[in-house]
Coordinates of C-alpha atoms in Angstrom, one line a residue:
Chain A
M386 CA 29.8 -9.4 24.6
A387 CA 30.4 -12.7 23.0
D388 CA 32.3 -12.9 19.7
T389 CA 29.6 -13.4 17.2
T390 CA 31.4 -12.8 14.0
A391 CA 32.1 -16.3 13.0
A392 CA 31.2 -19.8 14.2
K393 CA 34.4 -21.6 15.0
G394 CA 34.3 -24.4 12.5
G395 CA 30.9 -25.6 13.5
R396 CA 27.5 -24.7 12.2
K397 CA 26.9 -21.6 10.2
V398 CA 23.4 -20.3 9.3
S399 CA 22.8 -20.9 5.6
K400 CA 22.3 -18.0 3.2
K401 CA 18.8 -19.3 2.4
A402 CA 17.8 -19.2 6.1
L403 CA 19.2 -15.7 6.5
A404 CA 17.3 -14.5 3.5
K405 CA 14.1 -16.0 4.7
S406 CA 14.6 -14.6 8.2
F407 CA 15.1 -11.2 6.8
R408 CA 12.1 -11.4 4.6
N409 CA 9.9 -12.5 7.6
W410 CA 11.1 -9.5 9.6
Y411 CA 10.8 -7.1 6.6
Y412 CA 7.2 -8.1 6.1
G413 CA 5.9 -9.4 9.4
N414 CA 7.5 -7.2 12.1
L415 CA 4.2 -5.6 13.0
T416 CA 1.5 -7.6 11.3
C417 CA 0.3 -9.2 14.5
F418 CA 0.6 -6.1 16.7
S419 CA -1.0 -5.9 20.2
Q420 CA -0.4 -3.5 23.0
E421 CA 0.9 -6.3 25.1
H422 CA 3.4 -7.9 22.7
M423 CA 4.1 -5.4 20.0
Q424 CA 6.7 -6.9 17.7
T425 CA 7.2 -10.1 19.6
F426 CA 5.5 -12.4 17.0
G427 CA 7.3 -10.6 14.2
Y428 CA 10.5 -11.5 16.0
L429 CA 9.5 -15.1 16.5
V430 CA 8.8 -15.7 12.9
S431 CA 12.0 -14.1 11.8
M432 CA 14.0 -16.3 14.2
L433 CA 12.1 -19.4 13.1
P434 CA 14.1 -20.1 9.9
I435 CA 17.3 -19.5 11.9
V436 CA 16.6 -22.0 14.7
E437 CA 15.4 -24.6 12.1
D438 CA 18.6 -24.2 10.3
L439 CA 20.9 -24.4 13.3
Y440 CA 19.2 -27.2 15.3
D441 CA 18.2 -30.6 14.0
K442 CA 16.1 -31.7 17.0
K443 CA 12.6 -30.3 17.3
E444 CA 13.0 -29.8 21.1
D445 CA 16.2 -27.8 20.6
Q446 CA 14.4 -25.6 18.0
Q447 CA 11.5 -25.0 20.3
K448 CA 13.8 -24.3 23.3
A449 CA 15.9 -21.8 21.3
L450 CA 12.8 -20.1 19.9
T451 CA 11.3 -19.6 23.3
T452 CA 14.2 -17.3 24.1
Y453 CA 12.6 -14.7 21.7
S454 CA 9.2 -14.8 23.3
A455 CA 10.1 -11.9 25.6
F456 CA 8.5 -8.5 24.8
F457 CA 10.0 -6.7 21.9
N458 CA 9.4 -3.3 20.3
T459 CA 11.6 -0.9 18.4
E460 CA 11.5 1.2 15.3
P461 CA 11.2 -1.7 12.8
Q462 CA 13.3 -0.4 9.9
I463 CA 16.5 0.3 11.9
G464 CA 15.6 -2.4 14.3
S465 CA 16.3 -5.1 11.7
M466 CA 19.9 -4.7 12.9
I467 CA 18.9 -6.1 16.3
V468 CA 17.5 -9.2 14.6
G469 CA 20.7 -9.6 12.7
V470 CA 22.7 -9.3 16.0
T471 CA 20.7 -12.0 17.7
V472 CA 21.0 -14.3 14.7
G473 CA 24.8 -14.0 15.2
L474 CA 24.4 -14.8 18.9
E475 CA 22.1 -17.8 18.2
E476 CA 24.7 -19.1 15.8
A477 CA 27.4 -18.8 18.4
R478 CA 25.2 -20.5 21.0
A479 CA 24.5 -23.4 18.6
N480 CA 28.3 -23.8 18.4
G481 CA 28.5 -24.3 22.1
E482 CA 29.5 -20.9 23.2
A483 CA 28.2 -20.0 26.7
I484 CA 25.4 -17.7 25.8
D485 CA 22.2 -18.1 27.8
D486 CA 18.7 -16.7 27.4
E487 CA 19.4 -13.9 29.7
T488 CA 22.4 -12.7 27.7
I489 CA 20.4 -12.6 24.5
N490 CA 17.4 -10.9 26.0
G491 CA 19.6 -8.5 27.9
I492 CA 21.3 -7.4 24.7
R493 CA 17.9 -7.3 22.9
A494 CA 16.3 -5.2 25.6
G495 CA 19.4 -2.9 25.8
L496 CA 19.3 -2.2 22.1
M497 CA 15.7 -1.7 21.3
G498 CA 15.3 1.6 23.2
P499 CA 18.2 3.5 21.8
L500 CA 17.6 2.2 18.2
A501 CA 13.9 3.1 18.5
G502 CA 15.0 6.6 19.5
I503 CA 17.4 6.9 16.5
G504 CA 14.8 5.3 14.1
D505 CA 11.9 7.5 15.2
S506 CA 13.8 10.7 14.9
L507 CA 15.8 9.9 11.8
I508 CA 13.5 7.8 9.7
V509 CA 9.9 8.7 10.8
G510 CA 10.7 12.2 12.0
T511 CA 13.2 13.3 9.3
L512 CA 13.6 11.1 6.2
I513 CA 9.9 10.5 5.6
P514 CA 8.8 14.1 6.1
I515 CA 11.6 15.3 3.7
L516 CA 10.6 12.8 1.0
L517 CA 6.9 13.7 1.5
G518 CA 7.8 17.4 1.3
I519 CA 9.5 16.9 -2.0
A520 CA 6.8 14.6 -3.2
M521 CA 4.1 17.2 -2.4
G522 CA 5.9 19.7 -4.4
L523 CA 6.0 17.3 -7.4
S524 CA 2.3 16.5 -7.0
E525 CA 1.1 20.1 -6.9
G526 CA -2.1 20.6 -8.9
G527 CA -2.9 16.9 -8.7
S528 CA 0.0 15.3 -10.6
P529 CA 0.7 11.7 -9.7
L530 CA 4.5 12.3 -10.1
G531 CA 5.1 13.1 -6.4
A532 CA 3.2 10.1 -5.1
I533 CA 5.1 7.8 -7.5
F534 CA 8.4 9.5 -6.5
Y535 CA 7.6 8.8 -2.8
I536 CA 6.5 5.2 -3.5
V537 CA 9.7 4.4 -5.4
V538 CA 12.3 6.3 -3.4
W539 CA 11.0 5.4 0.1
N540 CA 10.6 1.7 -0.7
L541 CA 14.0 1.3 -2.2
L542 CA 15.6 3.1 0.8
A543 CA 13.6 1.1 3.3
Y544 CA 14.2 -2.3 1.7
F545 CA 17.9 -1.9 1.1
G546 CA 18.5 0.0 4.3
M547 CA 16.8 -2.7 6.3
R548 CA 18.7 -5.4 4.5
L549 CA 22.0 -3.6 5.1
A550 CA 21.2 -3.1 8.8
Y551 CA 20.2 -6.8 9.2
Y552 CA 23.3 -8.2 7.6
R553 CA 25.6 -5.7 9.3
G554 CA 24.1 -6.7 12.6
Y555 CA 24.7 -10.4 11.8
D556 CA 28.3 -9.8 10.5
L557 CA 29.5 -7.4 13.1
G558 CA 27.3 -8.2 16.1
G559 CA 27.4 -5.5 18.8
A560 CA 30.0 -3.5 16.9
A561 CA 27.4 -2.7 14.3
V562 CA 25.3 -0.9 16.9
E563 CA 28.2 0.8 18.6
A564 CA 29.1 2.3 15.2
L565 CA 25.6 3.8 15.1
V566 CA 26.0 5.6 18.4
G567 CA 29.7 6.7 18.0
P568 CA 30.7 10.4 18.0
N569 CA 30.9 10.7 14.2
A570 CA 27.5 8.9 13.8
T571 CA 26.1 11.3 16.2
A572 CA 27.5 14.3 14.2
L573 CA 26.0 12.8 11.1
R574 CA 22.7 12.3 12.8
D575 CA 22.6 15.9 14.0
A576 CA 23.4 17.1 10.5
I577 CA 20.5 15.0 9.1
V578 CA 18.1 16.3 11.7
M579 CA 19.3 19.8 10.7
V580 CA 18.2 19.1 7.1
G581 CA 14.9 17.9 8.5
T582 CA 14.3 20.9 10.6
M583 CA 14.9 23.3 7.7
V584 CA 12.7 21.3 5.4
I585 CA 9.9 21.4 7.9
G586 CA 10.3 25.2 8.0
A587 CA 9.9 25.2 4.2
V588 CA 7.0 22.8 4.4
C589 CA 5.3 25.1 6.9
A590 CA 5.7 28.1 4.7
T591 CA 4.7 26.3 1.5
W592 CA 1.8 24.1 2.7
V593 CA 0.1 25.9 5.5
S594 CA -2.1 28.7 4.2
I595 CA -3.9 30.7 6.9
S596 CA -5.1 34.1 6.2
T597 CA -7.4 36.7 7.7
S598 CA -10.1 38.6 6.0
L599 CA -10.4 41.3 8.7
Q600 CA -10.7 44.8 7.4
L601 CA -8.8 47.5 9.3
P602 CA -10.8 50.6 10.3
G603 CA -8.5 53.0 8.5
G604 CA -8.9 51.0 5.2
G605 CA -6.7 48.2 4.0
T606 CA -6.7 44.6 5.4
L607 CA -5.0 43.1 8.4
Q608 CA -3.5 40.5 6.1
G609 CA -1.8 43.2 4.1
T610 CA -0.3 44.7 7.3
L611 CA 0.9 41.2 8.5
D612 CA 2.5 40.5 5.1
G613 CA 4.3 43.8 5.5
I614 CA 5.8 42.6 8.7
Y615 CA 6.8 39.2 7.5
P616 CA 5.3 37.0 4.8
K617 CA 3.2 34.0 6.1
L618 CA 3.3 35.3 9.6
L619 CA 0.0 33.6 10.5
P620 CA 1.1 30.0 9.6
L621 CA 4.3 30.5 11.6
G622 CA 2.4 31.9 14.6
F623 CA -0.2 29.2 14.7
T624 CA 2.5 26.5 14.3
I625 CA 4.5 27.9 17.2
L626 CA 1.2 28.1 19.2
C627 CA 0.6 24.4 18.6
W628 CA 4.2 23.5 19.4
W629 CA 4.0 25.6 22.6
L630 CA 0.7 23.9 23.7
M631 CA 2.0 20.4 23.0
T632 CA 5.5 20.8 24.4
K633 CA 5.3 23.4 27.2
K634 CA 1.7 22.7 28.2
K635 CA 1.7 19.0 27.6
V636 CA -1.6 19.2 25.7
S637 CA -2.3 16.1 23.5
P638 CA -2.6 16.5 19.7
I639 CA -6.3 15.7 19.9
V640 CA -7.0 18.4 22.5
T641 CA -4.8 20.8 20.5
M642 CA -7.1 20.1 17.5
L643 CA -10.1 20.9 19.6
I644 CA -8.6 24.2 20.8
L645 CA -8.1 25.0 17.1
L646 CA -11.7 24.2 16.5
V647 CA -12.7 26.8 19.1
I648 CA -10.3 29.3 17.6
A649 CA -11.8 28.6 14.1
F650 CA -15.4 29.0 15.3
V651 CA -14.7 32.2 17.2
G652 CA -12.5 33.6 14.4
A653 CA -15.2 32.8 11.8
A654 CA -17.9 34.4 14.0
V655 CA -16.1 37.7 14.5
G656 CA -15.0 37.9 10.9
F657 CA -11.3 37.2 11.4
F658 CA -11.5 34.1 9.2
G659 CA -13.6 34.7 6.1
A660 CA -14.3 32.5 3.1
A661 CA -10.9 31.2 2.2
T662 CA -11.4 31.6 -1.5
I663 CA -11.4 35.4 -1.2
A664 CA -8.4 35.8 1.0
A665 CA -6.0 32.8 0.7
P666 CA -3.8 32.0 -2.2
T667 CA -4.2 28.5 -3.7
A668 CA -2.3 25.9 -1.7
Chain B
M575 CA -19.8 10.9 -8.0
V576 CA -21.2 7.6 -6.7
I577 CA -19.2 4.8 -5.0
N578 CA -20.3 1.4 -6.0
V579 CA -20.0 -1.9 -4.0
F580 CA -16.9 -3.0 -5.8
Q581 CA -15.1 0.3 -5.3
A582 CA -16.1 0.4 -1.6
A583 CA -14.7 -3.2 -1.2
L584 CA -11.4 -2.2 -2.8
L585 CA -11.1 0.8 -0.4
G586 CA -11.8 -1.7 2.4
L587 CA -9.0 -4.0 1.2
F588 CA -6.5 -1.1 1.0
A589 CA -7.5 -0.1 4.6
C590 CA -6.5 -3.6 5.7
L591 CA -3.1 -3.3 4.1
A592 CA -2.4 0.3 5.1
S593 CA -3.2 0.6 8.8
M594 CA -0.6 0.9 11.5
P595 CA -0.3 -2.8 12.4
G596 CA -1.2 -3.4 8.8
L597 CA -1.1 -6.4 6.5
G598 CA 1.0 -4.7 3.9
G599 CA 3.9 -4.8 6.3
T600 CA 5.4 -1.7 7.9
S601 CA 7.4 -0.3 4.9
I602 CA 4.9 -1.0 2.2
G603 CA 1.7 -0.9 4.2
N604 CA 1.9 1.8 6.9
Y605 CA 4.7 4.0 5.5
T606 CA 3.7 3.8 1.8
L607 CA 0.0 2.9 1.4
G608 CA -0.8 4.7 4.7
R609 CA 0.6 8.1 3.7
P610 CA -2.4 10.3 2.5
L611 CA -0.5 11.5 -0.5
V612 CA 0.0 7.9 -1.8
A613 CA -3.6 7.0 -0.7
G614 CA -4.8 10.0 -2.6
L615 CA -3.4 8.5 -5.8
I616 CA -4.9 5.1 -5.0
V617 CA -8.3 6.3 -4.0
G618 CA -8.3 8.7 -7.0
L619 CA -7.6 5.8 -9.3
I620 CA -10.3 3.6 -7.7
L621 CA -12.9 6.3 -7.8
G622 CA -12.0 7.5 -11.3
D623 CA -10.8 11.0 -10.5
M624 CA -7.0 10.8 -9.9
T625 CA -6.4 14.6 -9.9
L626 CA -9.0 15.3 -7.2
G627 CA -7.8 12.3 -5.2
I628 CA -4.2 13.5 -5.1
I629 CA -5.3 17.1 -4.3
V630 CA -7.4 15.8 -1.4
G631 CA -4.7 13.4 -0.2
M632 CA -2.1 16.2 -0.3
A633 CA -4.2 18.4 1.9
I634 CA -4.6 15.7 4.5
Q635 CA -0.9 14.7 4.2
V636 CA 0.3 18.0 5.7
V637 CA -1.6 17.2 9.0
Y638 CA 0.0 13.7 9.1
I639 CA 3.5 14.6 7.8
A640 CA 5.1 13.1 10.9
L641 CA 2.9 10.4 12.3
V642 CA 5.2 8.9 14.9
T643 CA 3.7 6.2 17.2
P644 CA 6.1 6.1 20.1
G645 CA 5.4 3.0 22.2
G646 CA 2.3 2.2 20.2
T647 CA 0.1 5.1 21.3
V648 CA -1.7 6.7 18.5
S649 CA -3.6 9.9 18.2
A650 CA -4.7 9.2 14.7
D651 CA -5.3 6.2 12.5
V652 CA -3.9 6.3 9.0
R653 CA -6.4 3.8 7.5
A654 CA -9.3 5.9 8.5
A655 CA -7.7 9.2 7.5
C656 CA -6.7 7.7 4.1
Y657 CA -9.4 5.2 3.0
I658 CA -12.4 6.7 4.8
G659 CA -11.4 10.4 4.9
I660 CA -10.2 10.8 1.4
P661 CA -13.2 9.3 -0.4
L662 CA -15.6 11.2 1.8
A663 CA -13.7 14.4 1.3
M664 CA -13.7 13.8 -2.5
M665 CA -17.5 13.4 -2.3
A666 CA -17.8 16.5 -0.2
V667 CA -15.7 18.7 -2.5
K668 CA -17.9 17.5 -5.5
A669 CA -21.1 18.0 -3.6
Q670 CA -20.2 21.6 -2.7
G671 CA -19.2 22.2 -6.3
L672 CA -15.8 23.5 -5.2
D673 CA -12.9 24.0 -7.5
P674 CA -10.4 21.1 -6.6
N675 CA -7.5 23.5 -6.7
S676 CA -9.1 26.1 -4.4
A677 CA -8.0 26.7 -0.8
D678 CA -11.6 25.9 0.2
A679 CA -11.4 22.4 -1.2
A680 CA -8.1 21.8 0.6
A681 CA -9.5 23.1 3.9
L682 CA -12.6 21.0 3.6
A683 CA -10.6 17.9 2.8
T684 CA -8.2 18.6 5.7
T685 CA -11.0 18.9 8.2
L686 CA -12.8 15.8 7.1
G687 CA -9.6 13.8 6.9
A688 CA -8.4 14.8 10.3
T689 CA -11.8 14.1 11.8
C690 CA -11.8 10.6 10.3
G691 CA -8.2 10.0 11.4
T692 CA -8.9 11.1 15.0
L693 CA -12.1 9.1 15.4
G694 CA -10.4 6.2 13.6
A695 CA -8.0 5.7 16.5
I696 CA -10.6 3.4 17.9
L697 CA -10.0 1.1 14.9
F698 CA -6.3 0.9 15.9
Y699 CA -7.1 -0.2 19.4
G700 CA -9.7 -2.6 18.1
T701 CA -7.3 -4.3 15.8
A702 CA -4.6 -4.6 18.5
T703 CA -7.1 -6.0 21.0
I704 CA -8.4 -8.7 18.6
N705 CA -4.8 -9.6 17.8
L706 CA -4.4 -10.5 21.5
A707 CA -6.5 -13.6 20.8
W708 CA -4.2 -14.9 18.0
Q709 CA -1.2 -14.2 20.2
G710 CA -2.8 -16.2 23.0
M711 CA -3.2 -19.1 20.6
G712 CA 0.4 -18.6 19.5
W713 CA 1.8 -19.0 23.0
K714 CA 0.0 -22.4 23.3
W715 CA 1.3 -23.6 19.9
L716 CA 4.8 -22.5 20.8
E717 CA 4.6 -24.4 24.1
K718 CA 3.4 -27.5 22.2
G719 CA 6.2 -27.2 19.7
D720 CA 3.9 -26.4 16.8
T721 CA 6.4 -23.7 15.7
H722 CA 5.2 -23.4 12.1
K723 CA 1.8 -22.3 13.3
L724 CA 3.5 -19.0 14.4
Y725 CA 3.3 -18.0 10.7
L726 CA -0.4 -18.4 11.0
V727 CA -0.4 -16.1 14.1
D728 CA 1.8 -13.4 12.6
M729 CA 0.6 -13.3 9.0
V730 CA -2.7 -15.0 8.5
L731 CA -5.0 -14.7 11.5
P732 CA -4.6 -10.9 11.8
W733 CA -6.7 -10.8 8.6
I734 CA -9.7 -11.6 10.7
S735 CA -8.9 -8.6 13.0
H736 CA -8.7 -6.4 9.9
I737 CA -11.9 -7.7 8.3
V738 CA -13.6 -6.6 11.5
C739 CA -11.7 -3.4 12.2
S740 CA -10.6 -2.2 8.7
F741 CA -12.6 -3.7 5.9
I742 CA -16.1 -3.6 7.4
P743 CA -15.9 0.0 8.9
T744 CA -14.4 1.4 5.7
F745 CA -16.9 -0.4 3.4
V746 CA -19.9 0.6 5.5
I747 CA -18.9 4.2 6.1
V748 CA -17.9 4.9 2.5
Y749 CA -20.7 3.0 0.9
F750 CA -23.6 4.2 3.2
G751 CA -22.0 7.5 4.2
Q752 CA -21.8 8.9 0.7
D753 CA -25.4 10.1 0.6
M754 CA -25.1 11.6 4.0
V755 CA -22.0 13.6 3.0
S756 CA -23.8 14.9 0.0
F757 CA -26.9 15.7 2.0
I758 CA -25.0 17.6 4.7
M759 CA -22.9 19.5 2.2
N760 CA -25.9 20.5 0.2
S761 CA -27.8 21.7 3.2
L762 CA -25.0 23.9 4.5
P763 CA -24.7 27.3 2.8
M764 CA -21.1 28.2 1.7
D765 CA -21.2 31.5 3.6
G766 CA -22.8 30.2 6.8
L767 CA -20.9 30.0 10.1
P768 CA -20.6 26.2 10.1
M769 CA -18.9 26.1 6.7
K770 CA -16.7 29.1 7.5
T771 CA -15.6 27.4 10.7
L772 CA -14.9 24.2 8.7
F773 CA -12.8 26.1 6.2
A774 CA -10.9 28.0 9.0
L775 CA -10.3 24.8 10.9
G776 CA -9.0 23.1 7.8
S777 CA -6.5 25.9 7.3
L778 CA -5.4 25.7 10.9
L779 CA -5.0 21.9 11.3
P780 CA -1.8 21.4 9.3
C781 CA -0.1 23.5 12.1
V782 CA -0.7 20.5 14.4
G783 CA 1.2 18.1 12.0
I784 CA 4.1 20.5 11.7
A785 CA 4.2 21.1 15.4
I786 CA 4.3 17.4 16.2
L787 CA 7.4 17.2 14.0
L788 CA 8.9 20.3 15.6
K789 CA 8.3 18.8 19.1
Q790 CA 10.7 16.0 18.1
V791 CA 13.5 17.9 16.5
I792 CA 13.6 21.0 18.6
A793 CA 15.9 20.2 21.6
K794 CA 17.0 23.7 22.5
P795 CA 15.7 27.2 21.7
T796 CA 18.4 27.9 19.1
D797 CA 17.0 25.0 17.0
F798 CA 14.2 27.3 16.2
L799 CA 16.6 29.3 14.1
T800 CA 17.1 26.3 11.8
F801 CA 13.4 26.0 11.4
F802 CA 13.0 29.7 10.9
F803 CA 15.8 29.6 8.3
G804 CA 13.9 27.0 6.3
F805 CA 10.7 28.9 6.7
T806 CA 12.3 32.0 5.4
L807 CA 13.8 30.2 2.4
A808 CA 10.3 29.3 1.2
A809 CA 8.2 32.2 2.5
V810 CA 10.5 35.1 1.6
M811 CA 13.0 33.8 -1.0
G812 CA 10.5 31.7 -2.9
C813 CA 12.4 28.5 -2.8
N814 CA 10.4 25.3 -3.6
L815 CA 11.0 22.3 -1.4
I816 CA 13.6 20.7 -3.6
A817 CA 15.6 23.9 -3.6
A818 CA 15.1 24.3 0.1
S819 CA 16.3 20.7 0.7
A820 CA 19.5 21.3 -1.4
I821 CA 20.3 24.4 0.6
A822 CA 19.6 22.6 3.8
C823 CA 21.9 19.7 2.8
F824 CA 24.7 22.2 2.1
F825 CA 24.4 23.8 5.6
A826 CA 24.2 20.3 7.2
L827 CA 27.4 19.3 5.4
I828 CA 29.2 22.3 6.8
N829 CA 27.8 21.5 10.3
F830 CA 28.9 17.9 9.9
Q831 CA 32.4 18.8 8.9
I832 CA 32.7 21.1 11.9
S833 CA 31.5 18.5 14.3
T834 CA 33.8 15.8 12.9
L835 CA 36.7 18.2 13.2
K836 CA 35.9 18.4 16.9
N837 CA 35.9 14.6 17.1
R838 CA 39.2 14.1 15.2
P839 CA 41.2 12.5 18.1
V840 CA 38.4 10.0 18.6
V841 CA 38.2 9.2 14.9
A842 CA 41.9 8.3 14.8
A843 CA 41.4 5.8 17.6
A844 CA 38.6 3.9 16.1
S845 CA 38.5 4.8 12.5
G846 CA 37.6 1.3 11.3
E847 CA 34.4 1.2 13.1
L848 CA 33.4 4.7 12.4
T849 CA 33.9 4.4 8.6
A850 CA 31.4 1.5 8.8
A851 CA 29.0 3.8 10.7
D852 CA 29.2 6.4 8.0
D853 CA 28.5 3.9 5.3
E854 CA 25.5 2.7 7.2
E855 CA 24.1 6.1 7.9
E856 CA 24.5 7.3 4.4
E857 CA 22.4 4.4 3.2
D858 CA 19.7 5.6 5.5
I859 CA 19.5 9.1 4.1

């Protein structure tokens, strides 16, 4: 990969253009989404300030910008690093380094998959659920505290995290990404996913409340018997059932919901599920 | 509770900002305004009953705790779950005269929210399809060298897609649907089979949200132990989520230290880069 850290003596992207480019990505990465070109236009507008800064002639700007019209899609928060990396590459190209469209698009296409995987599992699949789990605890009973906590903490993390990723991508080029997939980074990622998995377990026990109103023939309730075996056994059982359907049987979430509808209907008809007020504790 | 034109229009505006390819941007729009918990606060404020809004939002939030859209395929639409589902669920809870803090209210809200979210997926595909037209114009402008018009394509013209697919559906359903919700709710007896099914379904649906999340993080059977440990912390030992997170972080720290010990020789070889990685990752936590 080409050395992107510094332009040798020649042109350097101004601070103002970098800030504008980052802002455009931060806001506009998905605003014009289509199935065909997911984040392509978000990418184009974030490269626009850069090419205007680096090239004086209109034709050169247009030619450079056309490079970024190839399909692009990744997890947009962590993906800001890729934008940063290409800004570095574009700067090197403006200074006469032999970097062609294929090189840039090859790097872009090579990075978007792995970073989408990291971003989806770490940010969308772990960080946001943890924050939401804590926020729901704070909002119990209808307090706005949890919602406010989530709004503030998430947005600070997202903005400064994306900013850091963008500038690190620009400063370090490919090395920034290599650092994200190195052995220690992988260990850290596993540890974070571990926190996420435990918190999901706690969320399941706290926020899912399924109970049965079935009376046992010999007196007592089925719920009482189940609680004796393990508390919250029904939420756990139904969660594992859904997981099994979606993972092992490849059933889509919508079909899984329809299966639950059938279970709910049959359960209500035979008296397994009663009026929730009688049996279930307040969520 | 009656929703007036102005309130319905505000809900429509928030629907434009919050949807998946939303005009609030990804971080502020989709991941903040499009989370049912946050939307509960906003809808509650708009409709003048914040407490009920948050309770309803929270019930729907569990179903959508991990809404990942890999490769742009969606099974649910956040704008519909949040800005159509929450107002309708609030109306329904009021119409049934349920105690907002009851499990019945939560179950009813969950069912209505998830139904709106699922049917709302059509709005997502509608928005994305109309955006194709602006993108088509964008390619022409790029070819001609009208590069500044790309801003128009990315940030201005999609408003038209959202007026069609977010504002109008939200406004119409919330404004004209409110009487229907009240009517349906009033005609269904609380102890009848339809309502019982609705309540039961509402209590079951959060399992789907949790299972979607599990599907992502469980790579091998032993990962279930980690999940089960967290479950036990809350179910048996009575930890709340903050306490459970703290304990989870402690175990993750131990796990991380063991893993890095295994990586020690590699660390020595490329310590500079890896320190950078650690800084970066910590910012993301």
